PDB file of C-alpha atoms in Angstrom:
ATOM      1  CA  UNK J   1     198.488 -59.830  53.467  1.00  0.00           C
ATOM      2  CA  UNK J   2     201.186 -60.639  51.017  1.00  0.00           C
ATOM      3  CA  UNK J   3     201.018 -61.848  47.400  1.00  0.00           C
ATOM      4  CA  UNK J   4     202.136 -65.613  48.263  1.00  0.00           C
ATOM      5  CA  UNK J   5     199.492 -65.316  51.163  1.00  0.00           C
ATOM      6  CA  UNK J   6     196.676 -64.674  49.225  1.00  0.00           C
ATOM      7  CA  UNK J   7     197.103 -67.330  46.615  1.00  0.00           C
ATOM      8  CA  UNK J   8     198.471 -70.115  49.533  1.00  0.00           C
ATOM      9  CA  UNK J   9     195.218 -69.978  51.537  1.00  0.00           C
ATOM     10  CA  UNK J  10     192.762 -70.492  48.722  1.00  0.00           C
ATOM     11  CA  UNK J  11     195.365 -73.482  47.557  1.00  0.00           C
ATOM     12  CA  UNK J  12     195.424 -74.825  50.805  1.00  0.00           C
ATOM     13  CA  UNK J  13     191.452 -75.233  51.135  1.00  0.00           C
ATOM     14  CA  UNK J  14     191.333 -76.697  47.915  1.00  0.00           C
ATOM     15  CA  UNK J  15     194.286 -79.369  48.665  1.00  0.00           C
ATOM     16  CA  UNK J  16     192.082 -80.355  51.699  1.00  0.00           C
ATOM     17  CA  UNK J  17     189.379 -80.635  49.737  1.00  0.00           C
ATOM     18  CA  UNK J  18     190.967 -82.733  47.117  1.00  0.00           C
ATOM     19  CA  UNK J  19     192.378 -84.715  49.394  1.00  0.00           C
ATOM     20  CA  UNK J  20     189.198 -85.587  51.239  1.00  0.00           C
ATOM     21  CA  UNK J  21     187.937 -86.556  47.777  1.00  0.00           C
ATOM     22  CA  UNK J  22     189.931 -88.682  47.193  1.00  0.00           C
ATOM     23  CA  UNK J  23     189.717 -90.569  50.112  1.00  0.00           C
ATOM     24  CA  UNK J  24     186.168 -90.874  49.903  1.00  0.00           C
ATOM     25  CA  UNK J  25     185.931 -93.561  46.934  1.00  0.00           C
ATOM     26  CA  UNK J  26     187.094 -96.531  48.651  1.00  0.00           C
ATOM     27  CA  UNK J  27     183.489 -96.649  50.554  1.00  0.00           C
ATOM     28  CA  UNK J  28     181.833 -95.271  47.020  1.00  0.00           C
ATOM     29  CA  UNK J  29     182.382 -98.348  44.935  1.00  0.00           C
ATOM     30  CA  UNK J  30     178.969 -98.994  45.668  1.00  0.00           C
ATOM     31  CA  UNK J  31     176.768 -96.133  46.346  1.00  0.00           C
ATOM     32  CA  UNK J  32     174.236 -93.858  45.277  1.00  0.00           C
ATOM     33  CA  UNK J  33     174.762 -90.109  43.675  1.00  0.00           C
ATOM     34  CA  UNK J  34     174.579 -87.700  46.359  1.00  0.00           C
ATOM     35  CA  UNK J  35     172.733 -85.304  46.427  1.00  0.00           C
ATOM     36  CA  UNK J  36     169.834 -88.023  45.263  1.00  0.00           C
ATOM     37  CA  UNK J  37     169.007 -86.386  41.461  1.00  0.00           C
ATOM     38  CA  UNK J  38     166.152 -88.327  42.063  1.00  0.00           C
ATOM     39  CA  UNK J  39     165.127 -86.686  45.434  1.00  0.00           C
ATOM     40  CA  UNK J  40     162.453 -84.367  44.186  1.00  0.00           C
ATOM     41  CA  UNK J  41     160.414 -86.597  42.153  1.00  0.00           C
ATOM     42  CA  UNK J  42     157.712 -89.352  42.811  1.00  0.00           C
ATOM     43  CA  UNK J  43     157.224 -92.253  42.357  1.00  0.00           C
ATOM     44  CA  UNK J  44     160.750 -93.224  43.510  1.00  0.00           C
ATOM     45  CA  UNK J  45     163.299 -94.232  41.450  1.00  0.00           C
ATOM     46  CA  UNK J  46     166.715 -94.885  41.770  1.00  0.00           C
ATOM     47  CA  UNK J  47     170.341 -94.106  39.361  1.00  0.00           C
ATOM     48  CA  UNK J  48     172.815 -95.891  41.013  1.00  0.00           C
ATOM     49  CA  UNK J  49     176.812 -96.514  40.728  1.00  0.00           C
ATOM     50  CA  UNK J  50     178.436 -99.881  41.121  1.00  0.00           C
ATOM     51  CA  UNK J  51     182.117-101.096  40.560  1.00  0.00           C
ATOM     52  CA  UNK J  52     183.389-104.675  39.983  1.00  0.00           C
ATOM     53  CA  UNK J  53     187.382-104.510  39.221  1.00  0.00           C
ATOM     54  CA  UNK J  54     187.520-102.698  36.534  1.00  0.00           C
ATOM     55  CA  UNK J  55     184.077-102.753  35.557  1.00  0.00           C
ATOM     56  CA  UNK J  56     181.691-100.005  36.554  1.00  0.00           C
ATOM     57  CA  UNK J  57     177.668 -99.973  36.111  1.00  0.00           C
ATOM     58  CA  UNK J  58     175.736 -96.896  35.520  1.00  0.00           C
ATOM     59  CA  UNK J  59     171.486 -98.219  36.463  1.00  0.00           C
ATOM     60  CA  UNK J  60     168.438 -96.748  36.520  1.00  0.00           C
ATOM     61  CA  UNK J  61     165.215 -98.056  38.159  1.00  0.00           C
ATOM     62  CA  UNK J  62     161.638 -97.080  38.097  1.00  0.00           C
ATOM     63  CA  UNK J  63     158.552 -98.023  38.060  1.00  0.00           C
ATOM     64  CA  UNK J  64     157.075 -99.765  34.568  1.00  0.00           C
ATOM     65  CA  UNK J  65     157.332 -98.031  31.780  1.00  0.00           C
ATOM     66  CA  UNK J  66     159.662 -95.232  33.629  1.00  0.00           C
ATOM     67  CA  UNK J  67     161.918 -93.276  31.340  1.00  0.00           C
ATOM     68  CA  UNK J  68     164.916 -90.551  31.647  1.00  0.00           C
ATOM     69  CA  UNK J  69     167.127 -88.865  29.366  1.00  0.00           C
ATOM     70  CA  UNK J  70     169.481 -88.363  31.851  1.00  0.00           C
ATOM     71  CA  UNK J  71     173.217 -89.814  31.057  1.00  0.00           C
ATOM     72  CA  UNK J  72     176.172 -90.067  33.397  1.00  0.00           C
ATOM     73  CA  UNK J  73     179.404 -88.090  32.476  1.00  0.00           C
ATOM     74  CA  UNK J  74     182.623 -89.326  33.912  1.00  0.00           C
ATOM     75  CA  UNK J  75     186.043 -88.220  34.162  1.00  0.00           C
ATOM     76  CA  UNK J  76     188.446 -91.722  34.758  1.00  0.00           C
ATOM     77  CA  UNK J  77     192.209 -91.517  36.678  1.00  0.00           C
ATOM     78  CA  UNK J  78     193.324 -94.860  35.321  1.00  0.00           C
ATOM     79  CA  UNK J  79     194.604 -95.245  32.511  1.00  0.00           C
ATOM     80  CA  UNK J  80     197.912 -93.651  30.633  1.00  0.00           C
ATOM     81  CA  UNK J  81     195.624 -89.894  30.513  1.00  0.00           C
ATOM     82  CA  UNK J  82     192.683 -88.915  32.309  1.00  0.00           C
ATOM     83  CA  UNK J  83     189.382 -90.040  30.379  1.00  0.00           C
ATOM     84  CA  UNK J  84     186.096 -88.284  29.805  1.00  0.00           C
ATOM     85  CA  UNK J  85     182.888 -89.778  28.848  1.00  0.00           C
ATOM     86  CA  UNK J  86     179.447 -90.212  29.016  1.00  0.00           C
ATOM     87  CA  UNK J  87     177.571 -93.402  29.871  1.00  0.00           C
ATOM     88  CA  UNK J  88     175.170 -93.539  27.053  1.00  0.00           C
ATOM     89  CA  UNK J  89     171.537 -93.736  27.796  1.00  0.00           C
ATOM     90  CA  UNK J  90     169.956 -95.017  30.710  1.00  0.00           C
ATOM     91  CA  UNK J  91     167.356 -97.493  30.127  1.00  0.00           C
ATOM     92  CA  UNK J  92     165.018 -98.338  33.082  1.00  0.00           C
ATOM     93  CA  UNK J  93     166.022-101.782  34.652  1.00  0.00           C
ATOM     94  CA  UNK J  94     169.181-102.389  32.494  1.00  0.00           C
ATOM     95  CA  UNK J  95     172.791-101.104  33.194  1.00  0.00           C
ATOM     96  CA  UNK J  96     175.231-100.082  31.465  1.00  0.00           C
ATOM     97  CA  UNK J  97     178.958-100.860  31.481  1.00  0.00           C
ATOM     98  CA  UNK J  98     182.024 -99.507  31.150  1.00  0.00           C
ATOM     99  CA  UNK J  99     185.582-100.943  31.338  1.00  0.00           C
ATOM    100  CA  UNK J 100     187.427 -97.800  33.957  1.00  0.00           C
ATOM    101  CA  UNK J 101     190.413 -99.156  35.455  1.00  0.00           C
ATOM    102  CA  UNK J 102     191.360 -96.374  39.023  1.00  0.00           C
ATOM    103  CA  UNK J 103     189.455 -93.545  40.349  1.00  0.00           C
ATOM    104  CA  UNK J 104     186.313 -92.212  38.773  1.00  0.00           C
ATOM    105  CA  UNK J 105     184.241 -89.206  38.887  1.00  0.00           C
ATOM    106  CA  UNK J 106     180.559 -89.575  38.441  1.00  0.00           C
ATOM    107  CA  UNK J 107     178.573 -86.478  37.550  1.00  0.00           C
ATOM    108  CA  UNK J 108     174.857 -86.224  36.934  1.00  0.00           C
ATOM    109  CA  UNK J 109     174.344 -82.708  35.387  1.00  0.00           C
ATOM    110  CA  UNK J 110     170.736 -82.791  35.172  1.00  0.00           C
ATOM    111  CA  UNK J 111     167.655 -84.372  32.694  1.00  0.00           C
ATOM    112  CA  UNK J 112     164.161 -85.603  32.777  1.00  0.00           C
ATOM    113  CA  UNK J 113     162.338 -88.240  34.902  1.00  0.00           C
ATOM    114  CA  UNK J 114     159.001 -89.645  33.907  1.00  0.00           C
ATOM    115  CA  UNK J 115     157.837 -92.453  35.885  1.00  0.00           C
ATOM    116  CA  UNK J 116     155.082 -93.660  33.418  1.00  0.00           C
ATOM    117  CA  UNK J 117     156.876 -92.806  29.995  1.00  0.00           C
ATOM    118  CA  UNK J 118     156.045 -90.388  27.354  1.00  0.00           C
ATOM    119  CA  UNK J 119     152.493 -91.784  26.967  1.00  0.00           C
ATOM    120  CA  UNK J 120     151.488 -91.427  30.367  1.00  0.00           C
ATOM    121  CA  UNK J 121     149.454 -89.102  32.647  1.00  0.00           C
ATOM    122  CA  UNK J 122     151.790 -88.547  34.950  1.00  0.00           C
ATOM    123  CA  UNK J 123     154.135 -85.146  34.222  1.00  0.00           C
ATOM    124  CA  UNK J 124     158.042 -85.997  33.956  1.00  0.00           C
ATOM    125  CA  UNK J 125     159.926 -84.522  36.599  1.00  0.00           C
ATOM    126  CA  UNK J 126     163.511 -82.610  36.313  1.00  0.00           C
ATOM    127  CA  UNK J 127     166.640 -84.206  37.776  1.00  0.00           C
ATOM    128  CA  UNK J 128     168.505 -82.877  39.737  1.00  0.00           C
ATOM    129  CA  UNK J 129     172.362 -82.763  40.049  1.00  0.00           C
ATOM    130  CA  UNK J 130     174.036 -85.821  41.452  1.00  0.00           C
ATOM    131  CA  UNK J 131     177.996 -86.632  41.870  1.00  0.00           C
ATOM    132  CA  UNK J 132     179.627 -90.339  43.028  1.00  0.00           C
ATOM    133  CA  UNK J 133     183.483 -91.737  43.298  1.00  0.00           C
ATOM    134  CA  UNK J 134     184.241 -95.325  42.482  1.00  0.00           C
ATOM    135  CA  UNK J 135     187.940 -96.658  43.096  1.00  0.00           C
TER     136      UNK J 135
END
């Protein structure tokens, strides 16, 4: 296999790949992060994704009293230069918005669930790693 061979394949895959990224976020402008971060841990809760325009609304919901550390890092194709960020914390029942004009990236990298807060019986659970694309 040649030089230009080697490096076209691997280029190739990830072309397709990036392309079938982006044409994913047209059905993501409302969606959950997949995989679920939440999957593993009970009672259910849910961190959801939403986009209205140009606005876009990181929310988590749990039961009462629920609380996570987890934030929401983003990477924005919309303005003059790409834009990275972090949503802030998540505070159960209330979103929290951002102005991100274009295509978003949505990443989850991990944190702590506990579904009766820090005075509760019930053990906090660890997140897991969610991703989700709003156009």
């Amino acid at each position: 296999m040649s030089t230009l061979a080697a490096f076209a394949r691997p280029a190739a895959v990830a072309a397709l790949g990036a392309a079938a990224l982006f044409a994913a976020p047209t059905a993501a402008s409302a969606a959950p992060f997949m995989p679920d971060p939440l999957a593993n841990c009970k009672p259910a809760a849910t961190l959801d994704v939403e986009k209205e325009g140009n606005q876009v609304e990181w929310e988590f919901e749990g039961p009462e009293n629920a609380t996570t550390d987890a934030q929401v890092t983003y990477l924005n194709f919309g303005g003059q230069a790409p834009t990275l960020g972090t949503s802030g914390p998540l505070t159960n029942g209330e979103g929290v918005e951002k102005e991100l004009p274009g295509f978003t990236g949505h990443l989850i990298p991990g944190g702590t669930y506990d579904p009766d807060g820090p005075n509760g019986p019930l053990e906090a659970c660890t997140l897991g790693f969610g991703f989700a694309v709003t156009q």
